[in-house]
PDB file of C-alpha atoms in Angstrom:
ATOM      1  CA  MET A   1      85.242 103.005  89.580  1.00 51.00           C
ATOM      2  CA  ALA A   2      84.887 106.680  90.541  1.00 50.00           C
ATOM      3  CA  HIS A   3      85.458 109.046  87.603  1.00 51.00           C
ATOM      4  CA  SER A   4      86.761 112.563  87.991  1.00 53.00           C
ATOM      5  CA  SER A   5      84.506 115.112  86.317  1.00 49.00           C
ATOM      6  CA  SER A   6      85.470 116.480  82.911  1.00 47.00           C
ATOM      7  CA  ASN A   7      83.412 119.611  83.632  1.00 48.00           C
ATOM      8  CA  ASP A   8      84.220 122.637  85.739  1.00 52.00           C
ATOM      9  CA  SER A   9      83.357 122.038  89.376  1.00 56.00           C
ATOM     10  CA  ASP A  10      83.538 123.807  92.709  1.00 57.00           C
ATOM     11  CA  CYS A  11      85.007 120.580  94.103  1.00 79.00           C
ATOM     12  CA  THR A  12      88.811 120.486  94.061  1.00 92.00           C
ATOM     13  CA  LEU A  13      90.686 117.317  93.147  1.00 95.00           C
ATOM     14  CA  ARG A  14      91.837 116.893  96.755  1.00 94.00           C
ATOM     15  CA  GLU A  15      88.251 117.210  98.028  1.00 95.00           C
ATOM     16  CA  TRP A  16      87.091 114.684  95.456  1.00 95.00           C
ATOM     17  CA  LEU A  17      89.886 112.262  96.388  1.00 95.00           C
ATOM     18  CA  ASP A  18      89.097 112.597 100.096  1.00 94.00           C
ATOM     19  CA  ALA A  19      85.493 111.669  99.350  1.00 94.00           C
ATOM     20  CA  VAL A  20      86.428 108.701  97.150  1.00 94.00           C
ATOM     21  CA  LEU A  21      88.927 107.383  99.702  1.00 94.00           C
ATOM     22  CA  LYS A  22      86.033 106.903 102.112  1.00 94.00           C
ATOM     23  CA  THR A  23      84.570 104.340  99.702  1.00 94.00           C
ATOM     24  CA  ASP A  24      85.823 101.094  98.211  1.00 93.00           C
ATOM     25  CA  LYS A  25      85.815 102.453  94.652  1.00 93.00           C
ATOM     26  CA  GLY A  26      88.786 102.645  92.362  1.00 94.00           C
ATOM     27  CA  ILE A  27      89.958 105.988  90.976  1.00 96.00           C
ATOM     28  CA  LYS A  28      89.933 107.153  87.376  1.00 96.00           C
ATOM     29  CA  LEU A  29      91.223 110.584  86.414  1.00 97.00           C
ATOM     30  CA  ASP A  30      90.298 111.873  82.933  1.00 96.00           C
ATOM     31  CA  PHE A  31      92.642 114.493  81.512  1.00 97.00           C
ATOM     32  CA  LYS A  32      91.603 116.923  78.771  1.00 96.00           C
ATOM     33  CA  SER A  33      94.635 119.230  79.079  1.00 97.00           C
ATOM     34  CA  LEU A  34      98.326 118.505  79.553  1.00 97.00           C
ATOM     35  CA  GLU A  35      98.751 121.547  81.808  1.00 97.00           C
ATOM     36  CA  VAL A  36      96.776 119.938  84.638  1.00 97.00           C
ATOM     37  CA  VAL A  37      98.489 116.549  84.554  1.00 98.00           C
ATOM     38  CA  GLU A  38     101.545 117.241  86.721  1.00 98.00           C
ATOM     39  CA  PRO A  39      99.665 119.386  89.291  1.00 97.00           C
ATOM     40  CA  SER A  40      97.145 116.543  89.563  1.00 97.00           C
ATOM     41  CA  MET A  41      99.925 113.983  90.024  1.00 98.00           C
ATOM     42  CA  ASN A  42     101.297 116.113  92.870  1.00 97.00           C
ATOM     43  CA  VAL A  43      97.889 116.079  94.582  1.00 97.00           C
ATOM     44  CA  LEU A  44      97.467 112.352  94.018  1.00 97.00           C
ATOM     45  CA  GLU A  45     100.945 111.658  95.357  1.00 96.00           C
ATOM     46  CA  LYS A  46     100.008 113.272  98.680  1.00 95.00           C
ATOM     47  CA  VAL A  47      97.421 110.524  99.289  1.00 95.00           C
ATOM     48  CA  LYS A  48      99.533 107.754  97.754  1.00 94.00           C
ATOM     49  CA  GLU A  49      99.815 105.774 100.976  1.00 92.00           C
ATOM     50  CA  HIS A  50      96.016 105.499 101.079  1.00 91.00           C
ATOM     51  CA  LEU A  51      95.640 104.316  97.486  1.00 91.00           C
ATOM     52  CA  GLN A  52      94.987 100.650  98.175  1.00 90.00           C
ATOM     53  CA  ARG A  53      92.785 100.461  95.091  1.00 91.00           C
ATOM     54  CA  PRO A  54      93.045 100.591  91.294  1.00 94.00           C
ATOM     55  CA  VAL A  55      94.156 103.944  89.868  1.00 97.00           C
ATOM     56  CA  TRP A  56      93.475 104.649  86.185  1.00 97.00           C
ATOM     57  CA  LEU A  57      94.938 107.683  84.405  1.00 98.00           C
ATOM     58  CA  ASN A  58      93.095 108.460  81.184  1.00 98.00           C
ATOM     59  CA  ALA A  59      93.704 110.736  78.199  1.00 98.00           C
ATOM     60  CA  ASP A  60      93.049 110.720  74.465  1.00 98.00           C
ATOM     61  CA  ILE A  61      96.572 111.033  73.120  1.00 98.00           C
ATOM     62  CA  LEU A  62      96.188 110.199  69.412  1.00 98.00           C
ATOM     63  CA  MET A  63      93.772 111.191  66.656  1.00 98.00           C
ATOM     64  CA  GLY A  64      91.233 108.479  65.928  1.00 97.00           C
ATOM     65  CA  PRO A  65      88.269 107.906  63.598  1.00 94.00           C
ATOM     66  CA  CYS A  66      86.594 111.247  62.746  1.00 92.00           C
ATOM     67  CA  GLY A  67      88.472 112.750  65.694  1.00 94.00           C
ATOM     68  CA  GLU A  68      90.058 116.113  66.264  1.00 95.00           C
ATOM     69  CA  SER A  69      93.697 116.781  67.116  1.00 97.00           C
ATOM     70  CA  PRO A  70      94.448 115.615  70.676  1.00 97.00           C
ATOM     71  CA  THR A  71      94.761 118.301  73.346  1.00 96.00           C
ATOM     72  CA  VAL A  72      97.068 116.088  75.436  1.00 98.00           C
ATOM     73  CA  ALA A  73     100.557 115.423  74.033  1.00 98.00           C
ATOM     74  CA  ALA A  74     101.113 111.670  73.958  1.00 98.00           C
ATOM     75  CA  GLN A  75     104.720 111.282  75.100  1.00 98.00           C
ATOM     76  CA  SER A  76     104.518 114.087  77.665  1.00 98.00           C
ATOM     77  CA  PHE A  77     101.440 112.506  79.269  1.00 98.00           C
ATOM     78  CA  ILE A  78     103.106 109.110  79.414  1.00 98.00           C
ATOM     79  CA  ASP A  79     106.362 110.509  80.805  1.00 98.00           C
ATOM     80  CA  ILE A  80     104.678 112.539  83.552  1.00 98.00           C
ATOM     81  CA  THR A  81     102.219 109.883  84.729  1.00 98.00           C
ATOM     82  CA  THR A  82     104.742 107.040  84.742  1.00 98.00           C
ATOM     83  CA  SER A  83     107.293 109.106  86.657  1.00 97.00           C
ATOM     84  CA  TYR A  84     104.795 109.597  89.490  1.00 97.00           C
ATOM     85  CA  PHE A  85     102.797 106.351  89.321  1.00 97.00           C
ATOM     86  CA  PRO A  86     104.683 103.610  87.464  1.00 96.00           C
ATOM     87  CA  ASP A  87     102.153 100.985  88.592  1.00 95.00           C
ATOM     88  CA  ALA A  88      98.950 102.830  87.716  1.00 97.00           C
ATOM     89  CA  VAL A  89      96.794 101.657  84.822  1.00 97.00           C
ATOM     90  CA  LEU A  90      97.283 103.970  81.853  1.00 98.00           C
ATOM     91  CA  SER A  91      94.096 104.445  79.855  1.00 98.00           C
ATOM     92  CA  LEU A  92      95.341 105.701  76.490  1.00 98.00           C
ATOM     93  CA  GLY A  93      92.814 106.489  73.805  1.00 98.00           C
ATOM     94  CA  TRP A  94      92.104 108.161  70.498  1.00 98.00           C
ATOM     95  CA  THR A  95      89.961 111.221  69.860  1.00 97.00           C
ATOM     96  CA  THR A  96      86.843 110.142  67.957  1.00 95.00           C
ATOM     97  CA  GLY A  97      83.706 111.525  66.401  1.00 90.00           C
ATOM     98  CA  TRP A  98      80.469 109.715  65.731  1.00 77.00           C
ATOM     99  CA  HIS A  99      78.309 110.261  62.652  1.00 76.00           C
ATOM    100  CA  PRO A 100      75.372 107.884  62.015  1.00 71.00           C
ATOM    101  CA  GLU A 101      75.889 107.905  58.262  1.00 68.00           C
ATOM    102  CA  LYS A 102      79.560 106.904  58.612  1.00 61.00           C
ATOM    103  CA  THR A 103      79.343 104.370  61.444  1.00 56.00           C
ATOM    104  CA  LYS A 104      79.900 101.315  59.244  1.00 64.00           C
ATOM    105  CA  GLU A 105      82.498 103.027  57.073  1.00 72.00           C
ATOM    106  CA  VAL A 106      85.107 104.108  59.603  1.00 87.00           C
ATOM    107  CA  GLY A 107      87.011 102.388  62.367  1.00 93.00           C
ATOM    108  CA  TYR A 108      90.395 102.231  64.060  1.00 96.00           C
ATOM    109  CA  SER A 109      92.882 101.899  61.200  1.00 97.00           C
ATOM    110  CA  TRP A 110      96.086  99.880  61.149  1.00 98.00           C
ATOM    111  CA  GLU A 111      98.043 103.116  61.231  1.00 98.00           C
ATOM    112  CA  MET A 112      96.208 104.200  64.396  1.00 98.00           C
ATOM    113  CA  VAL A 113      96.727 100.979  66.346  1.00 98.00           C
ATOM    114  CA  LYS A 114     100.349 100.596  65.252  1.00 98.00           C
ATOM    115  CA  GLU A 115     101.155 104.151  66.297  1.00 98.00           C
ATOM    116  CA  MET A 116      99.612 103.438  69.716  1.00 98.00           C
ATOM    117  CA  GLU A 117     101.547 100.187  70.065  1.00 98.00           C
ATOM    118  CA  HIS A 118     104.784 101.999  69.210  1.00 98.00           C
ATOM    119  CA  LEU A 119     104.162 104.422  72.099  1.00 98.00           C
ATOM    120  CA  CYS A 120     103.169 101.709  74.560  1.00 98.00           C
ATOM    121  CA  LYS A 121     105.720  99.018  73.743  1.00 97.00           C
ATOM    122  CA  PRO A 122     108.385 100.292  76.205  1.00 97.00           C
ATOM    123  CA  LEU A 123     105.905 100.574  79.093  1.00 97.00           C
ATOM    124  CA  LYS A 124     105.749  98.050  81.913  1.00 94.00           C
ATOM    125  CA  GLN A 125     102.437  98.808  83.644  1.00 96.00           C
ATOM    126  CA  PRO A 126      98.932  97.680  82.603  1.00 97.00           C
ATOM    127  CA  ILE A 127      97.459  99.654  79.715  1.00 98.00           C
ATOM    128  CA  THR A 128      93.830  99.812  78.623  1.00 98.00           C
ATOM    129  CA  PHE A 129      92.734 101.307  75.330  1.00 98.00           C
ATOM    130  CA  PRO A 130      89.340 103.068  75.419  1.00 97.00           C
ATOM    131  CA  VAL A 131      87.541 102.296  72.137  1.00 96.00           C
ATOM    132  CA  ARG A 132      84.148 103.586  71.045  1.00 94.00           C
ATOM    133  CA  ALA A 133      81.418 100.938  70.874  1.00 91.00           C
ATOM    134  CA  ALA A 134      80.031 102.255  67.576  1.00 90.00           C
ATOM    135  CA  LEU A 135      83.450 101.812  65.943  1.00 92.00           C
ATOM    136  CA  VAL A 136      84.758  98.502  67.278  1.00 89.00           C
ATOM    137  CA  PHE A 137      83.095  95.916  65.050  1.00 87.00           C
ATOM    138  CA  GLN A 138      84.603  97.250  61.834  1.00 90.00           C
ATOM    139  CA  SER A 139      87.976  97.428  63.648  1.00 93.00           C
ATOM    140  CA  LYS A 140      88.040  93.834  64.869  1.00 92.00           C
ATOM    141  CA  PRO A 141      91.270  92.695  63.106  1.00 94.00           C
ATOM    142  CA  GLN A 142      93.157  95.792  64.274  1.00 96.00           C
ATOM    143  CA  LEU A 143      91.974  95.463  67.894  1.00 95.00           C
ATOM    144  CA  GLN A 144      92.673  91.732  67.978  1.00 94.00           C
ATOM    145  CA  TRP A 145      96.204  92.417  66.765  1.00 96.00           C
ATOM    146  CA  LEU A 146      96.716  95.159  69.347  1.00 97.00           C
ATOM    147  CA  LEU A 147      95.688  92.943  72.262  1.00 95.00           C
ATOM    148  CA  LYS A 148      98.020  90.180  71.101  1.00 95.00           C
ATOM    149  CA  GLN A 149     101.041  92.468  71.446  1.00 97.00           C
ATOM    150  CA  SER A 150     101.059  92.244  75.260  1.00 96.00           C
ATOM    151  CA  ASP A 151      99.261  90.411  78.053  1.00 95.00           C
ATOM    152  CA  SER A 152      99.186  93.724  79.929  1.00 96.00           C
ATOM    153  CA  TYR A 153      96.936  95.322  77.267  1.00 97.00           C
ATOM    154  CA  SER A 154      93.151  95.513  77.475  1.00 96.00           C
ATOM    155  CA  LEU A 155      90.239  97.324  75.827  1.00 96.00           C
ATOM    156  CA  THR A 156      87.646  99.487  77.552  1.00 95.00           C
ATOM    157  CA  ILE A 157      84.612  99.679  75.276  1.00 92.00           C
ATOM    158  CA  TRP A 158      82.708 102.920  75.898  1.00 93.00           C
ATOM    159  CA  SER A 159      79.785 104.748  74.322  1.00 89.00           C
ATOM    160  CA  GLY A 160      78.473 108.275  74.077  1.00 83.00           C
ATOM    161  CA  LYS A 161      74.936 108.877  75.337  1.00 82.00           C
ATOM    162  CA  GLU A 162      73.627 109.495  71.814  1.00 80.00           C
ATOM    163  CA  ASP A 163      75.659 106.778  70.072  1.00 83.00           C
ATOM    164  CA  GLN A 164      73.812 104.093  68.146  1.00 82.00           C
ATOM    165  CA  TYR A 165      75.394 100.682  67.810  1.00 82.00           C
ATOM    166  CA  CYS A 166      74.379  97.076  67.447  1.00 81.00           C
ATOM    167  CA  LEU A 167      74.424  94.884  70.543  1.00 82.00           C
ATOM    168  CA  GLU A 168      75.226  91.882  68.360  1.00 83.00           C
ATOM    169  CA  ASP A 169      78.439  93.613  67.291  1.00 81.00           C
ATOM    170  CA  LEU A 170      79.643  93.757  70.900  1.00 84.00           C
ATOM    171  CA  LEU A 171      78.650  90.137  71.492  1.00 83.00           C
ATOM    172  CA  ASN A 172      80.513  89.052  68.349  1.00 81.00           C
ATOM    173  CA  LEU A 173      83.598  90.967  69.434  1.00 81.00           C
ATOM    174  CA  ARG A 174      83.406  89.430  72.924  1.00 81.00           C
ATOM    175  CA  GLU A 175      83.454  85.940  71.393  1.00 83.00           C
ATOM    176  CA  ASN A 176      86.574  86.756  69.393  1.00 80.00           C
ATOM    177  CA  LEU A 177      88.665  88.404  72.108  1.00 81.00           C
ATOM    178  CA  SER A 178      90.037  87.272  75.446  1.00 82.00           C
ATOM    179  CA  LYS A 179      87.240  88.094  77.890  1.00 81.00           C
ATOM    180  CA  ALA A 180      89.805  88.968  80.568  1.00 85.00           C
ATOM    181  CA  GLN A 181      91.124  91.727  78.314  1.00 91.00           C
ATOM    182  CA  VAL A 182      87.865  93.594  77.702  1.00 90.00           C
ATOM    183  CA  PHE A 183      86.030  96.040  79.996  1.00 90.00           C
ATOM    184  CA  TYR A 184      82.756  97.853  79.335  1.00 88.00           C
ATOM    185  CA  ASP A 185      81.731 101.425  80.095  1.00 88.00           C
ATOM    186  CA  ILE A 186      78.416 101.782  78.258  1.00 83.00           C
ATOM    187  CA  PHE A 187      75.162 103.477  79.162  1.00 78.00           C
ATOM    188  CA  GLU A 188      71.840 101.926  80.098  1.00 81.00           C
ATOM    189  CA  PRO A 189      69.742 100.323  78.753  1.00 77.00           C
ATOM    190  CA  HIS A 190      72.461  98.888  76.509  1.00 75.00           C
ATOM    191  CA  LEU A 191      74.583  97.771  79.457  1.00 78.00           C
ATOM    192  CA  SER A 192      71.880  95.631  81.092  1.00 81.00           C
ATOM    193  CA  ARG A 193      70.894  94.093  77.750  1.00 82.00           C
ATOM    194  CA  PHE A 194      74.503  93.294  76.978  1.00 77.00           C
ATOM    195  CA  LEU A 195      75.146  91.715  80.388  1.00 80.00           C
ATOM    196  CA  VAL A 196      72.109  89.469  80.033  1.00 84.00           C
ATOM    197  CA  ALA A 197      72.852  88.523  76.400  1.00 78.00           C
ATOM    198  CA  SER A 198      76.477  87.725  77.194  1.00 78.00           C
ATOM    199  CA  GLY A 199      75.567  85.570  80.189  1.00 75.00           C
ATOM    200  CA  MET A 200      77.317  87.855  82.682  1.00 69.00           C
ATOM    201  CA  GLN A 201      74.012  88.647  84.399  1.00 60.00           C
ATOM    202  CA  ASN A 202      70.734  86.766  84.868  1.00 58.00           C
ATOM    203  CA  SER A 203      67.614  88.146  83.252  1.00 54.00           C
ATOM    204  CA  CYS A 204      65.644  87.687  86.494  1.00 47.00           C
TER     205      CYS A 204
END
């Protein structure tokens, strides 16, 4: 999966798309501001006939554990992206913060997951929920419930570079969720260790 950069760049979106379309990678666009969503959809629409690959459209649309107020309005993001690309995967997340002293005390609350489900219930396309690795274990009942609401739902477990979390927590969660509904976007060396421990990759 090729990720668009969240930082300022001299490369325009069209230049980036042209480069990615020469590969076999999927496309993931991360949005930090609502103002750029529709202009980006217009650019993406111009290469629509060449998009024979997964397209993920990502934004943090709700406030999550230790998170700040979202900078992307939830319903506006959903309305714009689905009007242009009704078959794209929507990656809809929560803003989060990570504090070592609070890691085991906070997680995704029932209020948070039920608010997200309320927004997503009318949608027809696949939806993945990005959830922070350091926060998932203490949120297991809430995340299990969320995935059971639709076969089109999945989780994408991600981590920040400085996050600390227990590999056993991810393995435990993997055993208690449908493996087809969970993706991983975590940094090395945790990723390689997890793949080996979970049996998805040989240790040799």
